[in-house]
PDB file of C-alpha atoms in Angstrom:
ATOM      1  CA  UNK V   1      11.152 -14.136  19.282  1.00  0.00           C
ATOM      2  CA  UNK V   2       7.462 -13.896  18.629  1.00  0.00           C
ATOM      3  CA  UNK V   3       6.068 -12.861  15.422  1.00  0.00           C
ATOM      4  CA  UNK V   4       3.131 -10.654  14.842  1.00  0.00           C
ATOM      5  CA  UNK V   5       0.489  -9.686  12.216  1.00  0.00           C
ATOM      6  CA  UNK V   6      -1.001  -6.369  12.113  1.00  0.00           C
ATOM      7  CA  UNK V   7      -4.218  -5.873   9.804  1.00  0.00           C
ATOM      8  CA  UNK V   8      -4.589  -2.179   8.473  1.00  0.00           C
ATOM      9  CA  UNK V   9      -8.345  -1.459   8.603  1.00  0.00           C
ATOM     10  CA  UNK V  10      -9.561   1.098   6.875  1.00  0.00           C
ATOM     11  CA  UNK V  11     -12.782   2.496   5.567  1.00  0.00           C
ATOM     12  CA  UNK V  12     -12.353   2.221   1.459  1.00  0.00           C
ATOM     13  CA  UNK V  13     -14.531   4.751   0.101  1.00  0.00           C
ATOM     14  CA  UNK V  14     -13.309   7.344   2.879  1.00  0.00           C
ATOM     15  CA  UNK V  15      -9.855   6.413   1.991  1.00  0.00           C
ATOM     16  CA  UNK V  16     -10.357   7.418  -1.839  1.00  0.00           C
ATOM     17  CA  UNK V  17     -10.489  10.914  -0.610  1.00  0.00           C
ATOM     18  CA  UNK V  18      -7.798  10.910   2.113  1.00  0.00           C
ATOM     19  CA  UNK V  19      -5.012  13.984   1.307  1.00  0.00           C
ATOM     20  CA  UNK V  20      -2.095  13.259   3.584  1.00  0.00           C
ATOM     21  CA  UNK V  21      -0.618  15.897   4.956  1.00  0.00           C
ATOM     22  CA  UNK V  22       3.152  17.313   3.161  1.00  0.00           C
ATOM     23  CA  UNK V  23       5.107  15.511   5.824  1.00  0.00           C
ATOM     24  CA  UNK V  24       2.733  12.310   5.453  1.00  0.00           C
ATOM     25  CA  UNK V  25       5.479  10.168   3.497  1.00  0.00           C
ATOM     26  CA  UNK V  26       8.713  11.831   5.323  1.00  0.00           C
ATOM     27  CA  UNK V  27       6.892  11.066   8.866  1.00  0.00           C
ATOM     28  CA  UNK V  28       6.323   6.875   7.176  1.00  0.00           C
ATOM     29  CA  UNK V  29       9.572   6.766   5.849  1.00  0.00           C
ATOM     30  CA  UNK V  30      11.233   8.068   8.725  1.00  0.00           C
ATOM     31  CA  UNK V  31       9.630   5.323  10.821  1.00  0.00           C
ATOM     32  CA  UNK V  32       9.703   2.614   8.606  1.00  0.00           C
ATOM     33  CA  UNK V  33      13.628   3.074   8.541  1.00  0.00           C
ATOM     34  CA  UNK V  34      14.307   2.789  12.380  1.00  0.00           C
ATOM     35  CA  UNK V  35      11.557  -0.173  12.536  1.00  0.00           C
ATOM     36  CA  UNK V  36      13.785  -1.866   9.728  1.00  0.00           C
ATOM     37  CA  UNK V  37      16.820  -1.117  11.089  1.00  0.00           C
ATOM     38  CA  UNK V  38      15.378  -2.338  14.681  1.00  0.00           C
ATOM     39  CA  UNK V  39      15.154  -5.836  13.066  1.00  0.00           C
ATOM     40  CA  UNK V  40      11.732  -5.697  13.816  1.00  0.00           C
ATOM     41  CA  UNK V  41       9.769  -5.098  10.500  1.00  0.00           C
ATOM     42  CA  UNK V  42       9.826  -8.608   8.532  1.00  0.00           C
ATOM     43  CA  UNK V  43       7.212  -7.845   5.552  1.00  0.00           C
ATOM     44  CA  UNK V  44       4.593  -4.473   5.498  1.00  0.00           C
ATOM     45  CA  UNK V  45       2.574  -3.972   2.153  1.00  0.00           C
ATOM     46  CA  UNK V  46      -0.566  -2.126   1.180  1.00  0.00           C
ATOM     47  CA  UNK V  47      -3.294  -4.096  -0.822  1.00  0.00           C
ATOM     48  CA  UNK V  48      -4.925  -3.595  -4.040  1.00  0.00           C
ATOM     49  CA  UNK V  49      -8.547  -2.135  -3.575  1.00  0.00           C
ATOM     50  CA  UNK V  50     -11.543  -4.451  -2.959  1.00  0.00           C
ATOM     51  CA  UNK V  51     -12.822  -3.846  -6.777  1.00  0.00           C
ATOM     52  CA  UNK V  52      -9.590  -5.935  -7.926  1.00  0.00           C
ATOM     53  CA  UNK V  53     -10.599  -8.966  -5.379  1.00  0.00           C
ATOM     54  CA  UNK V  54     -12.483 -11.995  -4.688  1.00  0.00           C
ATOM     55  CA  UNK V  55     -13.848 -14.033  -1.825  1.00  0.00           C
ATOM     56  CA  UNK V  56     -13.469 -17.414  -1.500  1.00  0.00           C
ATOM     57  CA  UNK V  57     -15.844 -19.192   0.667  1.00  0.00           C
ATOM     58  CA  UNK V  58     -16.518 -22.771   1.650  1.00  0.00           C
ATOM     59  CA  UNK V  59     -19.989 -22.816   3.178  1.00  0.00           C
ATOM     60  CA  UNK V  60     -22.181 -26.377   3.239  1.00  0.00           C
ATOM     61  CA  UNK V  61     -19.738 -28.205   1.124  1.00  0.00           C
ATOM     62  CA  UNK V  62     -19.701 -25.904  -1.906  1.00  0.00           C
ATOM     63  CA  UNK V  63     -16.854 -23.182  -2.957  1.00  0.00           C
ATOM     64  CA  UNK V  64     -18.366 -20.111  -3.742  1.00  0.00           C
ATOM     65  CA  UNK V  65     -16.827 -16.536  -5.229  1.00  0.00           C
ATOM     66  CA  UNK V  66     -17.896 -13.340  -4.987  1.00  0.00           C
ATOM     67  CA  UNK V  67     -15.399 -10.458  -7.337  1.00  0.00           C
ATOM     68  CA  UNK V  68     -15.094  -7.317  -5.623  1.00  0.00           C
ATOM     69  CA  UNK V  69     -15.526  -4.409  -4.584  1.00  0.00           C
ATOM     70  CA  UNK V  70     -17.275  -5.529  -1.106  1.00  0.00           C
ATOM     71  CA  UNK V  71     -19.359  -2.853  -0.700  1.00  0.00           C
ATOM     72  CA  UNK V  72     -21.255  -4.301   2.034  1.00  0.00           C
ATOM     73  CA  UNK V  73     -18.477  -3.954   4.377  1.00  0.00           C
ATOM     74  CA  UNK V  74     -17.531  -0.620   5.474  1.00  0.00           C
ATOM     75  CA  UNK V  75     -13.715  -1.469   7.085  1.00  0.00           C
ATOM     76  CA  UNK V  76     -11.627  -4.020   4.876  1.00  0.00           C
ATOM     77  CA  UNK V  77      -8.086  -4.931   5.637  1.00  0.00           C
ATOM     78  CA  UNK V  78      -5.619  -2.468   3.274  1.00  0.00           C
ATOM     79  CA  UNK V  79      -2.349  -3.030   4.221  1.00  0.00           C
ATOM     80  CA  UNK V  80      -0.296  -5.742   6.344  1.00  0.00           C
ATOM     81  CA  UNK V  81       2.755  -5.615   8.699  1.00  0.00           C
ATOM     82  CA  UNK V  82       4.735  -8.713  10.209  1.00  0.00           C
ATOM     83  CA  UNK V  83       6.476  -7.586  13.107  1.00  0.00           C
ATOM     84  CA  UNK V  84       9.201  -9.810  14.890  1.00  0.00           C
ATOM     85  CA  UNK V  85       9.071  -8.150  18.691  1.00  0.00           C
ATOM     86  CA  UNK V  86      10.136  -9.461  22.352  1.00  0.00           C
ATOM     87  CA  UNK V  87       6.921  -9.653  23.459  1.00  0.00           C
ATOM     88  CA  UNK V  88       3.051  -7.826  22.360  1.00  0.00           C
ATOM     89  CA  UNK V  89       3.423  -4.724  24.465  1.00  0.00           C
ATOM     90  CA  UNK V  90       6.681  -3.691  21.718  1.00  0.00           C
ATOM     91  CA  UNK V  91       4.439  -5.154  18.616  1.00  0.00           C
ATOM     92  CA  UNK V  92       1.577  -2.869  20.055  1.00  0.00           C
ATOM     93  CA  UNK V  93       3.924   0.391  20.863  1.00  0.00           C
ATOM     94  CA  UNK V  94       5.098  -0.385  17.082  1.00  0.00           C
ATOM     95  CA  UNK V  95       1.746  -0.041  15.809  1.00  0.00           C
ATOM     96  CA  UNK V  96       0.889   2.634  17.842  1.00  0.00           C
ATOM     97  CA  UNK V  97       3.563   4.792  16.254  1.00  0.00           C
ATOM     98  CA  UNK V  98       2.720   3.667  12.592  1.00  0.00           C
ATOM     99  CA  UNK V  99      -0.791   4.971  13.417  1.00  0.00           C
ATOM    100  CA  UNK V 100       0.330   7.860  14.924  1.00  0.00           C
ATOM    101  CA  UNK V 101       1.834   8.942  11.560  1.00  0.00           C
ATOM    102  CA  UNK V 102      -0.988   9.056   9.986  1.00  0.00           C
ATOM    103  CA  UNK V 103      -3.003  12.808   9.936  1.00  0.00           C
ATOM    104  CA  UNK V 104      -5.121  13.212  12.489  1.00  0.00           C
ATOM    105  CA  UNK V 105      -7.928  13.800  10.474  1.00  0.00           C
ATOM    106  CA  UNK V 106      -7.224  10.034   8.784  1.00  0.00           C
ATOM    107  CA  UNK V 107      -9.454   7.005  10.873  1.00  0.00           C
ATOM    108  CA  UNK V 108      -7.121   4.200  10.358  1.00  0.00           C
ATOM    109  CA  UNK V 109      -7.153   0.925  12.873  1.00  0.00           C
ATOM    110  CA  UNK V 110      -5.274  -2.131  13.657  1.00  0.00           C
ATOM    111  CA  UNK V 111      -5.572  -5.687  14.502  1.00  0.00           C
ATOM    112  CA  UNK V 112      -2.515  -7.259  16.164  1.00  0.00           C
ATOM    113  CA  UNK V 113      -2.651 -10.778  16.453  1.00  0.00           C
ATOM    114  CA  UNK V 114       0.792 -13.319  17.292  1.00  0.00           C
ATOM    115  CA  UNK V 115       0.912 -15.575  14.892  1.00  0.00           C
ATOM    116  CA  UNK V 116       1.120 -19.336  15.525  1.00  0.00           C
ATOM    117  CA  UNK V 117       4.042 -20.714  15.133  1.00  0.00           C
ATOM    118  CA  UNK V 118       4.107 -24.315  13.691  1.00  0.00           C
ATOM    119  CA  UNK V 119       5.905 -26.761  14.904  1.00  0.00           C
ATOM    120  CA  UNK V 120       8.577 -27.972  12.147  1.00  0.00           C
ATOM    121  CA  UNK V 121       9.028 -31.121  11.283  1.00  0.00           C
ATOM    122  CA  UNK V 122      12.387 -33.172  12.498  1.00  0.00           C
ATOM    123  CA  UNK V 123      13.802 -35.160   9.442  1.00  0.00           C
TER     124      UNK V 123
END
C-alpha cells in the first residue's frame, strides 16, 4: 500500500495564541486512536518552533545557515503525519478529519504528498 506525507502548515505567531476549545484534545485523541487502530497512522509528530531551527541551504556551491525563527515566512510546516492508505482519496479523507478537529476558529492546512518509494536493492 501507498504511503503518504502530510505537512501541517500553520501560521506561527497566530498559533502562539491559539486556545483550543475543552474538547480540543478528547476530539485528537479520539481520532488518533481509530486512525492507529485502522493501521493507517505510521509516524505523526508536532515540531519544535522555528526559533529552535536552522536552514540549510546549498546555493552556487556554498552551504549556508540561517538559525531561526523564520520570520519572513508566514506558514511553516509544524507537525507531520505518515499515513499508509489504499489509495490518496483515504489519505485525503484522513486529513480531512484531523483538520476537522481542530476549532473552527483555528486556520490550519495540509500538504499531502505520496511518497516515493525506492526501489530496494536485491542482494
Amino acid at each position: 500500500m501507498p504511503r503518504f506525507m502530510s505537512l501541517i502548515r500553520i501560521d506561527e505567531q497566530a498559533a502562539a495564541g491559539f486556545e483550543p476549545d475543552p474538547d480540543f484534545e478528547k476530539r485528537m485523541g479520539a481520532l488518533f486512536e481509530e486512525i492507529t487502530k485502522a493501521g493507517v497512522m505510521l509516524e505523526t509528530s508536532g515540531l519544535t518552533p522555528t526559533a529552535q531551527g536552522t536552514r540549510v541551504t546549498w546555493s552556487n556551491g556554498k552551504i549556508g545557515y540561517t538559525d531561526g525563527p523564520f520570520t519572513e515566512t508566514k506558514e511553516v510546516v509544524g507537525g507531520y503525519a505518515i499515513l499508509q492508505c489504499k489509495d490518496k482519496a483515504e489519505a485525503l479523507e484522513w486529513t480531512r478529519r484531523f483538520l476537522s478537529s481542530h476549532p473552527a476558529s483555528w486556520t490550519v492546512e495540509s500538504e499531502v504528498r505520496q511518497i516515493e518509494e525506492m526501489p530496494q536493492p536485491q542482494p
